[in-house]
């Protein structure tokens, strides 16, 4: 590469097909971060070299992602960021590994993405195991703190990896922690109608409803529950599309109010997080976790480039593996990769309060106290 | 009879030489995916193109081949090659089962098309809830490169493998074309009653065709699983796979040996072209792809093979 | 009434009609005869606009209809009862007949239905049967009945006696004579040479897409060449 | 599991409400299928387009979908008519398998054109009756869906009468099976094809306007409904309007009940198992004529 | 009389309320040409369909070479040596004439080359040789009728069921076809034919069965049947009867 030329970064997301919304959000985050890095003077250790995004569309399939990896690898990218879905990430990391090009997984929560021994693969955010474990811990802790108002639970989950995995875990863990799981309802994505689910919830009248669904279904469920006058003591979701989505909060403030979610989220008190939030609002975009996780990943990559002082694959991989990056706005502390997984990464609990999304747990990063149980 | 196979063998040999002269992984990856689609399409074509039984659900075979190879390795520790073979057999057996249910009931035409679509959906739903297939979580084949594990280190090896599969499938189709079974299959496509009157056991012919078809398409699915190493219900049984299988065959030239291969290459190229022209704007590339697809249909109504034939001086029918 | 000059038509690369000249005058029955594949059906299709005309003119009531769409030609009262019946198999006998008055004579639908049922009592017995399950001969009756529903001014019949029992053939020819007597012009394509010539006023013989012989029916029937070629005498 | 009869009855009611919308979508499909003999792969994308149209009518022009339906139905009739006349017919030249590909191409274009233009956001409208319910004993039925139910039944009935009683309706059925015969009866075949396509598309516009108050819009949203609609078309008998209606209601109830008993995921299985069973024992569909 | 090759016995077929064939029996002696005539809608084609196995009879049985084949599917009957043509022709429209016939020939010839050679030989016999390479879709009605005949012949049948294969031919063409059919019989194939073209039936058939309203109303030699008042009344009409009488004397 010519000295002083831009450093090319492969930004791969599913921007067409079924996952288009999340993919597009992720792309926006990565592009914003790259613009910010460049505006701040580029990679100083490399003479102010600029970052350049090479955009790729995985078309919502693994093979689509791999085709992009191949194309970009032949176009000399220094690293990859993105993937979004676990299935895509599994395929793209593996393809990138053949070239030893470092790959930063943005969301892809499947645990085995980072347990396959691929030296090039790094995940900054928490994996599924951690998220679900922390979600249960947090739920129990919050319930205890509030005087155990919730005892009975119904779980509504989408039927792919994340929803069914979580439902399985909840069913195993919750009974030992003083909860009774009344019923577990799986639904496909998309589901056209939630009337019956609401009906069943109404008839069993649980204290707590735990939905684990993607955005559209989540919204339909919440709307239908409101319509059918189903009012549990709390709705506590995990990675639950709508409870950490400003569009939902804005469009259905009544249905969204007081919903809690254990999810990837920024440390809301962090100034750079607030700045990003403002910027996203100004750009008329929605501040979603796909967006800021990608942003954070680019920041992490920029830091590694600074330390490596080179875009060389081996050096960059080494710099990532030894990264102790703390200039991000996630509530994780400095990064520390163990077998490619950032061991400090944890989710937090957010709640819809005053038409905004606030972190309410753990206390160390909480912006507001939890409202639990929900006032009748 | 040898003469009939010669053109196929020559083209296969030429394709086999590609990795020796081209060392772009982009090209090899492109070809590899195209050949995989051609393989799925060749299976579809045997039943749909020659037999006239349009299936909208060939994903059911693709997915079954894929899941078989994954589940047998991961859950039962069976060797990858054996699992691959089992996947093909399973595809064929499933074909027999579906064929027996549908053809026996006299389903044909669009009814058959929609029933196969329903079978694919049933398979997708089952795979998304059955623990054996990993249910919603999907199933991951552990990454272990090597000949015995059927995971190829280099792009070229994977390419040759799928080329070999496609070659076998094409030779099978070609051989059928020039035999009694081929004539009967085509007769069934054209007019079942007339075929029956001429002593064709219509049910048997269709069953044999769907079994072969299922097996061939299952091999494409097995290859998919073995290449990307991860499967979930949507990837294995998604409706788009069924569409691609029929698209390659129809665009290339239905009921011809070459159709699926040409169709797959052209469609993949169009898709790349769309992507290229559409730039980074999501959707634009696919809009162009759709538009070109319609133009292809407009100007090559009998597929690319048909177009090529009409450009050549009229040949007397094969004798 | 119908005046065809220099008509050329065909399918794909093959030209089937190579310059046909033919007239049907008002009130006439004109028979068109010829061997298999001579182009009789192709001639009918070209006249009724189903296939493209490649040359020549077709004048109906002094207006050129070559190149018009079939629907427009039907509206003018030129009705073609096609070879092979082409009835609507999924619809009832009655609905088939009603479809006959789709483009013409809607107002007289009820009256014409009664007339057709009077002409073909067999159809009256089967008004609700799906047309596709009628026997071959019954389907032929239905096809003609459907054609009559449009109150044709010129009726083109393509092998109407095909597949009918001798008794019905007899009746069919009598029927054609009767409707002609009521003022309808008929162009009759037939293989039943003897009876056609007995009924028709004039006749044309087509061979390989060209008219090779024409004239008064009686004269043709006596023509030794024709007797040898078409009557098997 | 214990289920009170109250719940079962409400589930049946819910199923009927959903089923009516399915029926409407299936109606469009069955019409187009019946005449063009082809499965219109663009149906889902056109439904999506209709939903977008209804959405923007509401958001930009402030016209409630229940009002805008009176403009959108004719507009989509025209759209369907023109698509068939200007795209599908010329490109396919009436060849079945070419039509299949053309509609597939159209689907890709429409879906991705919408994605390109409007991005993949999920959009919803805030309907004045969006959260209202009709209370019927212990049942709470969403007002919007009750309205949709009656409207859908009305449209199906009107369509049935149209096909059975009018000349154009008969011409549609005639062209379906015997093109040459219809041409020679004076039917303008390309026109009838286009009318049919237009009617099928207009059904989608009605469905979209009824669906929108209780649903959402994304560039992929139509597909979920069309898969079910295919099932309904076969179940009811291809080309049969009463079949589509009965099939839609039936599938709605089956989905609802089996969803209630086995969960929504396996409930989907219920639909397809019924479908396969029907095909095996009554291949011509509930209302279909024997081949 | 020769031994019976095939026999339809007491066949009844109902379609809903309609009795299309009503207790009809037709014996077919080996080596003969047997005619089946009757008014339109009499049930002739339906009776054929039961013999060839396309239509299950509600009552009655079909025997072939003494064995009861009532339950055999059509393709098994074809293998035994029963071939039929369709009144409403059913060509393999997308295939050439040669390929059409070869499908029939494949019943007895596994090899492609053999089957094609056999197809050409058959085409020669029925006068389709010049059209071998044309797509079947481009044949005229009469051409399709010949094709029906050729395909059926190509299966090398012992019993050939011909459903109005002469319809649509003009008198001289019919005259040309008569020896073809006779030659088929002379080649050892028994023929059962439905035909409305009386000249041909009279010239060819050794025995004629007359079906009307689903019942056999008359049977016997051609002359005898043509004179039968019931047949004249129901089927021939007086004009045709008169012409036939005239022809017979000429
Ligand atoms: N659809 C078609 N495509 C191609 N060729 C055709 C088509 N229809 C007819 N032909 C050819 O055109 C020629 C004339 O056919 P046409 O049907 O007009 O004959 P005809 O005089 O009506 O014969 P017949 O007495 O058998 O009905 C024939 O050689 C036939 O093979
Ligand atoms: N599938 C069916 N459903 C109902 N009725 C039928 C069916 N098939 C035939 N028919 C009726 O059975 C009767 C006998 O029909 P068939 O075709 O056997 O007559 P045919 O003697 O061959 O007459 P043609 O000389 O006109 O061909 C007819 O009235 C016909 O309408
Ligand atoms: Mg003709
Ligand atoms: Mg008959």
mmCIF file with all atom_site columns, N, CA and C in Angstrom, chain C residues 89-112:
data_model
loop_
_atom_site.group_PDB
_atom_site.id
_atom_site.type_symbol
_atom_site.label_atom_id
_atom_site.label_alt_id
_atom_site.label_comp_id
_atom_site.label_asym_id
_atom_site.label_entity_id
_atom_site.label_seq_id
_atom_site.pdbx_PDB_ins_code
_atom_site.Cartn_x
_atom_site.Cartn_y
_atom_site.Cartn_z
_atom_site.occupancy
_atom_site.B_iso_or_equiv
_atom_site.pdbx_formal_charge
_atom_site.auth_seq_id
_atom_site.auth_comp_id
_atom_site.auth_asym_id
_atom_site.auth_atom_id
_atom_site.pdbx_PDB_model_num
ATOM 1  N N  . UNK C 1 89  ? -64.733 -25.542 -20.980 1.00 0.00 ? 89  UNK C N  1
ATOM 2  C CA . UNK C 1 89  ? -65.034 -26.812 -20.312 1.00 0.00 ? 89  UNK C CA 1
ATOM 3  C C  . UNK C 1 89  ? -65.503 -26.638 -18.872 1.00 0.00 ? 89  UNK C C  1
ATOM 4  N N  . UNK C 1 90  ? -65.074 -25.552 -18.239 1.00 0.00 ? 90  UNK C N  1
ATOM 5  C CA . UNK C 1 90  ? -65.382 -25.372 -16.824 1.00 0.00 ? 90  UNK C CA 1
ATOM 6  C C  . UNK C 1 90  ? -66.726 -24.694 -16.599 1.00 0.00 ? 90  UNK C C  1
ATOM 7  N N  . UNK C 1 91  ? -67.353 -24.285 -17.665 1.00 0.00 ? 91  UNK C N  1
ATOM 8  C CA . UNK C 1 91  ? -68.608 -23.572 -17.513 1.00 0.00 ? 91  UNK C CA 1
ATOM 9  C C  . UNK C 1 91  ? -69.763 -24.443 -17.979 1.00 0.00 ? 91  UNK C C  1
ATOM 10 N N  . UNK C 1 92  ? -70.946 -24.111 -17.492 1.00 0.00 ? 92  UNK C N  1
ATOM 11 C CA . UNK C 1 92  ? -72.103 -24.916 -17.845 1.00 0.00 ? 92  UNK C CA 1
ATOM 12 C C  . UNK C 1 92  ? -72.479 -24.679 -19.301 1.00 0.00 ? 92  UNK C C  1
ATOM 13 N N  . UNK C 1 93  ? -73.301 -25.550 -19.799 1.00 0.00 ? 93  UNK C N  1
ATOM 14 C CA . UNK C 1 93  ? -73.760 -25.433 -21.173 1.00 0.00 ? 93  UNK C CA 1
ATOM 15 C C  . UNK C 1 93  ? -74.423 -24.079 -21.379 1.00 0.00 ? 93  UNK C C  1
ATOM 16 N N  . UNK C 1 94  ? -75.266 -23.688 -20.427 1.00 0.00 ? 94  UNK C N  1
ATOM 17 C CA . UNK C 1 94  ? -75.953 -22.418 -20.570 1.00 0.00 ? 94  UNK C CA 1
ATOM 18 C C  . UNK C 1 94  ? -74.957 -21.254 -20.603 1.00 0.00 ? 94  UNK C C  1
ATOM 19 N N  . UNK C 1 95  ? -73.994 -21.294 -19.689 1.00 0.00 ? 95  UNK C N  1
ATOM 20 C CA . UNK C 1 95  ? -73.036 -20.194 -19.650 1.00 0.00 ? 95  UNK C CA 1
ATOM 21 C C  . UNK C 1 95  ? -72.212 -20.128 -20.936 1.00 0.00 ? 95  UNK C C  1
ATOM 22 N N  . UNK C 1 96  ? -71.910 -21.271 -21.490 1.00 0.00 ? 96  UNK C N  1
ATOM 23 C CA . UNK C 1 96  ? -71.208 -21.278 -22.762 1.00 0.00 ? 96  UNK C CA 1
ATOM 24 C C  . UNK C 1 96  ? -72.001 -20.533 -23.818 1.00 0.00 ? 96  UNK C C  1
ATOM 25 N N  . UNK C 1 97  ? -73.288 -20.816 -23.826 1.00 0.00 ? 97  UNK C N  1
ATOM 26 C CA . UNK C 1 97  ? -74.124 -20.163 -24.831 1.00 0.00 ? 97  UNK C CA 1
ATOM 27 C C  . UNK C 1 97  ? -74.210 -18.667 -24.568 1.00 0.00 ? 97  UNK C C  1
ATOM 28 N N  . UNK C 1 98  ? -74.338 -18.319 -23.296 1.00 0.00 ? 98  UNK C N  1
ATOM 29 C CA . UNK C 1 98  ? -74.426 -16.900 -22.957 1.00 0.00 ? 98  UNK C CA 1
ATOM 30 C C  . UNK C 1 98  ? -73.161 -16.176 -23.415 1.00 0.00 ? 98  UNK C C  1
ATOM 31 N N  . UNK C 1 99  ? -72.025 -16.851 -23.270 1.00 0.00 ? 99  UNK C N  1
ATOM 32 C CA . UNK C 1 99  ? -70.779 -16.232 -23.718 1.00 0.00 ? 99  UNK C CA 1
ATOM 33 C C  . UNK C 1 99  ? -70.800 -15.934 -25.207 1.00 0.00 ? 99  UNK C C  1
ATOM 34 N N  . UNK C 1 100 ? -71.608 -16.691 -25.934 1.00 0.00 ? 100 UNK C N  1
ATOM 35 C CA . UNK C 1 100 ? -71.703 -16.452 -27.368 1.00 0.00 ? 100 UNK C CA 1
ATOM 36 C C  . UNK C 1 100 ? -72.220 -15.055 -27.661 1.00 0.00 ? 100 UNK C C  1
ATOM 37 N N  . UNK C 1 101 ? -73.006 -14.510 -26.738 1.00 0.00 ? 101 UNK C N  1
ATOM 38 C CA . UNK C 1 101 ? -73.555 -13.172 -26.980 1.00 0.00 ? 101 UNK C CA 1
ATOM 39 C C  . UNK C 1 101 ? -72.781 -12.121 -26.192 1.00 0.00 ? 101 UNK C C  1
ATOM 40 N N  . UNK C 1 102 ? -71.497 -12.397 -25.947 1.00 0.00 ? 102 UNK C N  1
ATOM 41 C CA . UNK C 1 102 ? -70.681 -11.458 -25.181 1.00 0.00 ? 102 UNK C CA 1
ATOM 42 C C  . UNK C 1 102 ? -70.489 -10.154 -25.937 1.00 0.00 ? 102 UNK C C  1
ATOM 43 N N  . UNK C 1 103 ? -70.191 -10.277 -27.211 1.00 0.00 ? 103 UNK C N  1
ATOM 44 C CA . UNK C 1 103 ? -69.838 -9.073  -27.956 1.00 0.00 ? 103 UNK C CA 1
ATOM 45 C C  . UNK C 1 103 ? -70.988 -8.557  -28.825 1.00 0.00 ? 103 UNK C C  1
ATOM 46 N N  . UNK C 1 104 ? -71.992 -9.368  -29.001 1.00 0.00 ? 104 UNK C N  1
ATOM 47 C CA . UNK C 1 104 ? -73.068 -8.999  -29.939 1.00 0.00 ? 104 UNK C CA 1
ATOM 48 C C  . UNK C 1 104 ? -74.389 -9.541  -29.444 1.00 0.00 ? 104 UNK C C  1
ATOM 49 N N  . UNK C 1 105 ? -75.443 -8.884  -29.830 1.00 0.00 ? 105 UNK C N  1
ATOM 50 C CA . UNK C 1 105 ? -76.805 -9.397  -29.633 1.00 0.00 ? 105 UNK C CA 1
ATOM 51 C C  . UNK C 1 105 ? -77.108 -9.687  -28.177 1.00 0.00 ? 105 UNK C C  1
ATOM 52 N N  . UNK C 1 106 ? -76.551 -8.880  -27.296 1.00 0.00 ? 106 UNK C N  1
ATOM 53 C CA . UNK C 1 106 ? -76.830 -9.074  -25.893 1.00 0.00 ? 106 UNK C CA 1
ATOM 54 C C  . UNK C 1 106 ? -78.312 -8.923  -25.579 1.00 0.00 ? 106 UNK C C  1
ATOM 55 N N  . UNK C 1 107 ? -78.898 -7.978  -26.240 1.00 0.00 ? 107 UNK C N  1
ATOM 56 C CA . UNK C 1 107 ? -80.288 -7.651  -25.937 1.00 0.00 ? 107 UNK C CA 1
ATOM 57 C C  . UNK C 1 107 ? -81.210 -8.833  -26.224 1.00 0.00 ? 107 UNK C C  1
ATOM 58 N N  . UNK C 1 108 ? -80.853 -9.600  -27.242 1.00 0.00 ? 108 UNK C N  1
ATOM 59 C CA . UNK C 1 108 ? -81.739 -10.702 -27.654 1.00 0.00 ? 108 UNK C CA 1
ATOM 60 C C  . UNK C 1 108 ? -81.324 -12.030 -27.042 1.00 0.00 ? 108 UNK C C  1
ATOM 61 N N  . UNK C 1 109 ? -80.546 -11.950 -25.979 1.00 0.00 ? 109 UNK C N  1
ATOM 62 C CA . UNK C 1 109 ? -79.962 -13.150 -25.411 1.00 0.00 ? 109 UNK C CA 1
ATOM 63 C C  . UNK C 1 109 ? -81.002 -14.222 -25.101 1.00 0.00 ? 109 UNK C C  1
ATOM 64 N N  . UNK C 1 110 ? -82.054 -13.831 -24.403 1.00 0.00 ? 110 UNK C N  1
ATOM 65 C CA . UNK C 1 110 ? -83.041 -14.817 -23.963 1.00 0.00 ? 110 UNK C CA 1
ATOM 66 C C  . UNK C 1 110 ? -83.705 -15.482 -25.167 1.00 0.00 ? 110 UNK C C  1
ATOM 67 N N  . UNK C 1 111 ? -84.042 -14.657 -26.137 1.00 0.00 ? 111 UNK C N  1
ATOM 68 C CA . UNK C 1 111 ? -84.717 -15.197 -27.310 1.00 0.00 ? 111 UNK C CA 1
ATOM 69 C C  . UNK C 1 111 ? -83.807 -16.165 -28.054 1.00 0.00 ? 111 UNK C C  1
ATOM 70 N N  . UNK C 1 112 ? -82.541 -15.758 -28.201 1.00 0.00 ? 112 UNK C N  1
ATOM 71 C CA . UNK C 1 112 ? -81.611 -16.612 -28.937 1.00 0.00 ? 112 UNK C CA 1
ATOM 72 C C  . UNK C 1 112 ? -81.322 -17.913 -28.205 1.00 0.00 ? 112 UNK C C  1
#
